[in-house]
Short mmCIF file of the C-alpha atoms (twelve columns), coordinates in Angstrom:
data_MODEL
# 
_entry.id   MODEL 
# 
loop_
_atom_site.group_PDB 
_atom_site.id 
_atom_site.type_symbol 
_atom_site.label_atom_id 
_atom_site.label_alt_id 
_atom_site.label_comp_id 
_atom_site.label_asym_id 
_atom_site.label_seq_id 
_atom_site.Cartn_x 
_atom_site.Cartn_y 
_atom_site.Cartn_z 
_atom_site.pdbx_PDB_model_num 
ATOM 1   C CA . MET A 1   84.761  -114.486 -39.847 1 
ATOM 2   C CA . ALA A 2   86.471  -111.444 -38.476 1 
ATOM 3   C CA . LEU A 3   86.542  -107.722 -39.618 1 
ATOM 4   C CA . GLN A 4   89.499  -106.841 -41.925 1 
ATOM 5   C CA . ARG A 5   89.362  -102.929 -41.972 1 
ATOM 6   C CA . MET A 6   87.541  -100.349 -42.817 1 
ATOM 7   C CA . ASP A 7   87.457  -100.000 -46.720 1 
ATOM 8   C CA . HIS A 8   86.036  -96.770  -47.599 1 
ATOM 9   C CA . VAL A 9   83.453  -93.873  -46.623 1 
ATOM 10  C CA . THR A 10  80.937  -92.697  -49.563 1 
ATOM 11  C CA . ILE A 11  79.870  -89.277  -50.137 1 
ATOM 12  C CA . VAL A 12  76.822  -88.446  -52.557 1 
ATOM 13  C CA . VAL A 13  77.601  -85.262  -54.153 1 
ATOM 14  C CA . ARG A 14  75.635  -83.097  -56.897 1 
ATOM 15  C CA . ASP A 15  79.158  -81.695  -58.138 1 
ATOM 16  C CA . LEU A 16  81.427  -84.467  -58.645 1 
ATOM 17  C CA . GLY A 17  84.245  -82.096  -60.122 1 
ATOM 18  C CA . ALA A 18  84.461  -79.644  -57.279 1 
ATOM 19  C CA . ALA A 19  84.207  -82.407  -54.788 1 
ATOM 20  C CA . VAL A 20  87.117  -84.263  -56.157 1 
ATOM 21  C CA . ASP A 21  89.111  -80.955  -56.703 1 
ATOM 22  C CA . PHE A 22  88.248  -79.914  -53.024 1 
ATOM 23  C CA . PHE A 23  89.583  -83.054  -51.477 1 
ATOM 24  C CA . ARG A 24  92.716  -83.230  -54.256 1 
ATOM 25  C CA . GLU A 25  93.321  -79.387  -52.732 1 
ATOM 26  C CA . LEU A 26  93.601  -81.359  -49.204 1 
ATOM 27  C CA . GLY A 27  96.063  -83.775  -50.412 1 
ATOM 28  C CA . MET A 28  93.990  -86.862  -51.394 1 
ATOM 29  C CA . GLU A 29  94.939  -88.679  -54.528 1 
ATOM 30  C CA . VAL A 30  92.860  -89.982  -57.277 1 
ATOM 31  C CA . ASP A 31  92.565  -93.742  -57.568 1 
ATOM 32  C CA . GLY A 32  90.081  -93.679  -60.556 1 
ATOM 33  C CA . ARG A 33  86.772  -92.529  -62.127 1 
ATOM 34  C CA . THR A 34  83.942  -94.723  -63.392 1 
ATOM 35  C CA . GLN A 35  80.356  -94.977  -63.996 1 
ATOM 36  C CA . VAL A 36  78.183  -97.680  -62.736 1 
ATOM 37  C CA . HIS A 37  75.027  -99.060  -63.820 1 
ATOM 38  C CA . GLY A 38  72.992  -102.021 -64.135 1 
ATOM 39  C CA . GLU A 39  71.478  -104.758 -62.522 1 
ATOM 40  C CA . TRP A 40  73.910  -105.245 -59.286 1 
ATOM 41  C CA . VAL A 41  73.937  -101.408 -58.598 1 
ATOM 42  C CA . ASP A 42  70.001  -101.643 -58.575 1 
ATOM 43  C CA . ARG A 43  70.025  -104.263 -56.274 1 
ATOM 44  C CA . ILE A 44  72.756  -103.037 -53.950 1 
ATOM 45  C CA . CYS A 45  70.898  -99.497  -53.671 1 
ATOM 46  C CA . GLY A 46  67.388  -101.012 -53.533 1 
ATOM 47  C CA . ILE A 47  66.388  -98.468  -56.429 1 
ATOM 48  C CA . ASP A 48  65.526  -99.087  -60.249 1 
ATOM 49  C CA . GLY A 49  67.529  -97.453  -62.766 1 
ATOM 50  C CA . VAL A 50  70.588  -96.312  -61.204 1 
ATOM 51  C CA . THR A 51  73.492  -94.591  -62.944 1 
ATOM 52  C CA . ALA A 52  76.346  -93.013  -61.159 1 
ATOM 53  C CA . ASP A 53  79.246  -91.573  -61.726 1 
ATOM 54  C CA . ILE A 54  82.206  -92.332  -59.252 1 
ATOM 55  C CA . ALA A 55  85.514  -91.075  -58.032 1 
ATOM 56  C CA . MET A 56  87.819  -93.104  -55.573 1 
ATOM 57  C CA . LEU A 57  90.222  -91.278  -53.702 1 
ATOM 58  C CA . HIS A 58  93.044  -92.246  -50.997 1 
ATOM 59  C CA . THR A 59  94.937  -90.475  -48.597 1 
ATOM 60  C CA . PRO A 60  98.622  -90.254  -49.222 1 
ATOM 61  C CA . ASP A 61  99.280  -93.198  -46.551 1 
ATOM 62  C CA . GLY A 62  97.246  -95.364  -48.600 1 
ATOM 63  C CA . HIS A 63  94.876  -96.238  -45.648 1 
ATOM 64  C CA . GLY A 64  92.070  -93.660  -45.827 1 
ATOM 65  C CA . ARG A 65  90.127  -93.595  -48.920 1 
ATOM 66  C CA . ILE A 66  86.691  -92.195  -49.866 1 
ATOM 67  C CA . GLU A 67  84.216  -93.022  -52.671 1 
ATOM 68  C CA . LEU A 68  82.737  -89.635  -54.095 1 
ATOM 69  C CA . THR A 69  79.472  -90.561  -55.971 1 
ATOM 70  C CA . ARG A 70  77.177  -88.270  -58.304 1 
ATOM 71  C CA . TYR A 71  73.609  -89.896  -59.269 1 
ATOM 72  C CA . LEU A 72  72.708  -89.022  -62.496 1 
ATOM 73  C CA . SER A 73  69.605  -91.254  -62.158 1 
ATOM 74  C CA . PRO A 74  67.361  -91.166  -60.463 1 
ATOM 75  C CA . GLU A 75  67.928  -87.655  -59.878 1 
ATOM 76  C CA . PRO A 76  68.520  -86.670  -56.391 1 
ATOM 77  C CA . ASP A 77  65.570  -84.219  -55.182 1 
ATOM 78  C CA . PRO A 78  67.074  -80.569  -55.152 1 
ATOM 79  C CA . ALA A 79  65.815  -80.185  -51.417 1 
ATOM 80  C CA . ALA A 80  67.477  -83.483  -49.854 1 
ATOM 81  C CA . ARG A 81  69.749  -82.931  -47.091 1 
ATOM 82  C CA . ALA A 82  70.505  -79.116  -46.798 1 
ATOM 83  C CA . PRO A 83  73.629  -78.896  -44.560 1 
ATOM 84  C CA . GLU A 84  72.781  -79.853  -41.110 1 
ATOM 85  C CA . PRO A 85  74.831  -78.618  -37.977 1 
ATOM 86  C CA . VAL A 86  77.197  -79.885  -36.475 1 
ATOM 87  C CA . GLU A 87  75.245  -81.241  -33.472 1 
ATOM 88  C CA . ALA A 88  72.794  -83.046  -35.555 1 
ATOM 89  C CA . PRO A 89  72.652  -86.777  -35.045 1 
ATOM 90  C CA . GLY A 90  74.192  -88.983  -37.831 1 
ATOM 91  C CA . LEU A 91  77.658  -89.011  -39.809 1 
ATOM 92  C CA . ARG A 92  78.753  -85.438  -39.153 1 
ATOM 93  C CA . GLN A 93  82.413  -85.208  -39.972 1 
ATOM 94  C CA . ILE A 94  85.756  -86.776  -41.486 1 
ATOM 95  C CA . MET A 95  88.814  -85.866  -39.868 1 
ATOM 96  C CA . PHE A 96  92.121  -85.738  -41.473 1 
ATOM 97  C CA . ALA A 97  95.415  -85.666  -39.907 1 
ATOM 98  C CA . VAL A 98  97.196  -82.496  -41.306 1 
ATOM 99  C CA . ASP A 99  100.857 -81.252  -41.042 1 
ATOM 100 C CA . ASP A 100 100.091 -77.610  -40.965 1 
ATOM 101 C CA . VAL A 101 96.026  -76.540  -40.077 1 
ATOM 102 C CA . ASP A 102 96.734  -72.940  -40.752 1 
ATOM 103 C CA . ASP A 103 98.255  -73.648  -44.083 1 
ATOM 104 C CA . THR A 104 95.294  -76.250  -45.037 1 
ATOM 105 C CA . VAL A 105 92.686  -74.111  -43.958 1 
ATOM 106 C CA . HIS A 106 93.883  -71.229  -46.173 1 
ATOM 107 C CA . ARG A 107 93.964  -73.502  -49.188 1 
ATOM 108 C CA . LEU A 108 90.713  -75.110  -48.815 1 
ATOM 109 C CA . VAL A 109 89.192  -71.648  -48.109 1 
ATOM 110 C CA . GLU A 110 90.393  -70.531  -51.460 1 
ATOM 111 C CA . HIS A 111 88.326  -73.700  -52.950 1 
ATOM 112 C CA . GLY A 112 85.003  -72.308  -51.221 1 
ATOM 113 C CA . ALA A 113 85.306  -74.120  -48.087 1 
ATOM 114 C CA . GLU A 114 84.044  -72.146  -45.119 1 
ATOM 115 C CA . ILE A 115 85.562  -72.417  -41.460 1 
ATOM 116 C CA . VAL A 116 82.883  -73.571  -39.019 1 
ATOM 117 C CA . GLY A 117 83.767  -72.164  -35.490 1 
ATOM 118 C CA . ASP A 118 87.705  -71.626  -34.724 1 
ATOM 119 C CA . ILE A 119 90.983  -72.969  -34.560 1 
ATOM 120 C CA . VAL A 120 91.755  -74.214  -31.242 1 
ATOM 121 C CA . GLN A 121 94.421  -75.962  -29.454 1 
ATOM 122 C CA . TYR A 122 93.318  -79.127  -27.287 1 
ATOM 123 C CA . LYS A 123 95.677  -79.806  -24.230 1 
ATOM 124 C CA . ASP A 124 99.225  -80.247  -25.693 1 
ATOM 125 C CA . ALA A 125 98.140  -82.612  -28.290 1 
ATOM 126 C CA . TYR A 126 96.461  -80.993  -31.278 1 
ATOM 127 C CA . ARG A 127 95.376  -77.693  -33.162 1 
ATOM 128 C CA . LEU A 128 91.960  -78.699  -34.409 1 
ATOM 129 C CA . CYS A 129 89.064  -76.986  -36.762 1 
ATOM 130 C CA . TYR A 130 86.098  -77.785  -38.542 1 
ATOM 131 C CA . LEU A 131 85.208  -76.655  -41.869 1 
ATOM 132 C CA . ARG A 132 82.445  -77.070  -44.228 1 
ATOM 133 C CA . GLY A 133 83.545  -77.858  -47.617 1 
ATOM 134 C CA . PRO A 134 81.476  -78.908  -50.838 1 
ATOM 135 C CA . GLU A 135 78.045  -80.208  -50.488 1 
ATOM 136 C CA . GLY A 136 78.156  -78.816  -46.928 1 
ATOM 137 C CA . ILE A 137 80.494  -81.821  -45.900 1 
ATOM 138 C CA . ILE A 138 82.206  -80.885  -42.491 1 
ATOM 139 C CA . VAL A 139 86.008  -82.035  -42.733 1 
ATOM 140 C CA . ALA A 140 87.719  -81.975  -39.272 1 
ATOM 141 C CA . LEU A 141 91.630  -81.035  -39.405 1 
ATOM 142 C CA . ALA A 142 93.979  -82.312  -36.773 1 
ATOM 143 C CA . GLU A 143 97.709  -80.996  -36.370 1 
ATOM 144 C CA . GLU A 144 99.665  -82.780  -33.726 1 
ATOM 145 C CA . VAL A 145 101.432 -80.536  -31.455 1 
ATOM 146 C CA . ARG A 146 105.040 -81.698  -31.059 1 
# 
């Protein structure tokens, strides 16, 4: 048995609508939305009584996918997982290749994102930056310099 591909990354959010809007503004496309519940989801999560709303999104090339999940029950602890600093161990950011970093930053800031540091140039290869989006998610942007 061999690994076929990475299928998707799941991000648990409190405001599913705001998260979907943010990633759509970034350029992702919605595959669909559904609500999940029942024995199978309880068993995979290891929690009884799970009900969750899910939105699946994909990148324009179809290769990258994100699952945005909002748990309705059990309700998440409001104090759980405050936004962590960039240097904290664990999954820290999701990077997207974009055509124009400046334009993308401008559009996402209008939708509530905050730039973490500065837009920088790495060698003669990329312009890069980090943004903090909904739920404190750090989104990295990379524009290839040509």
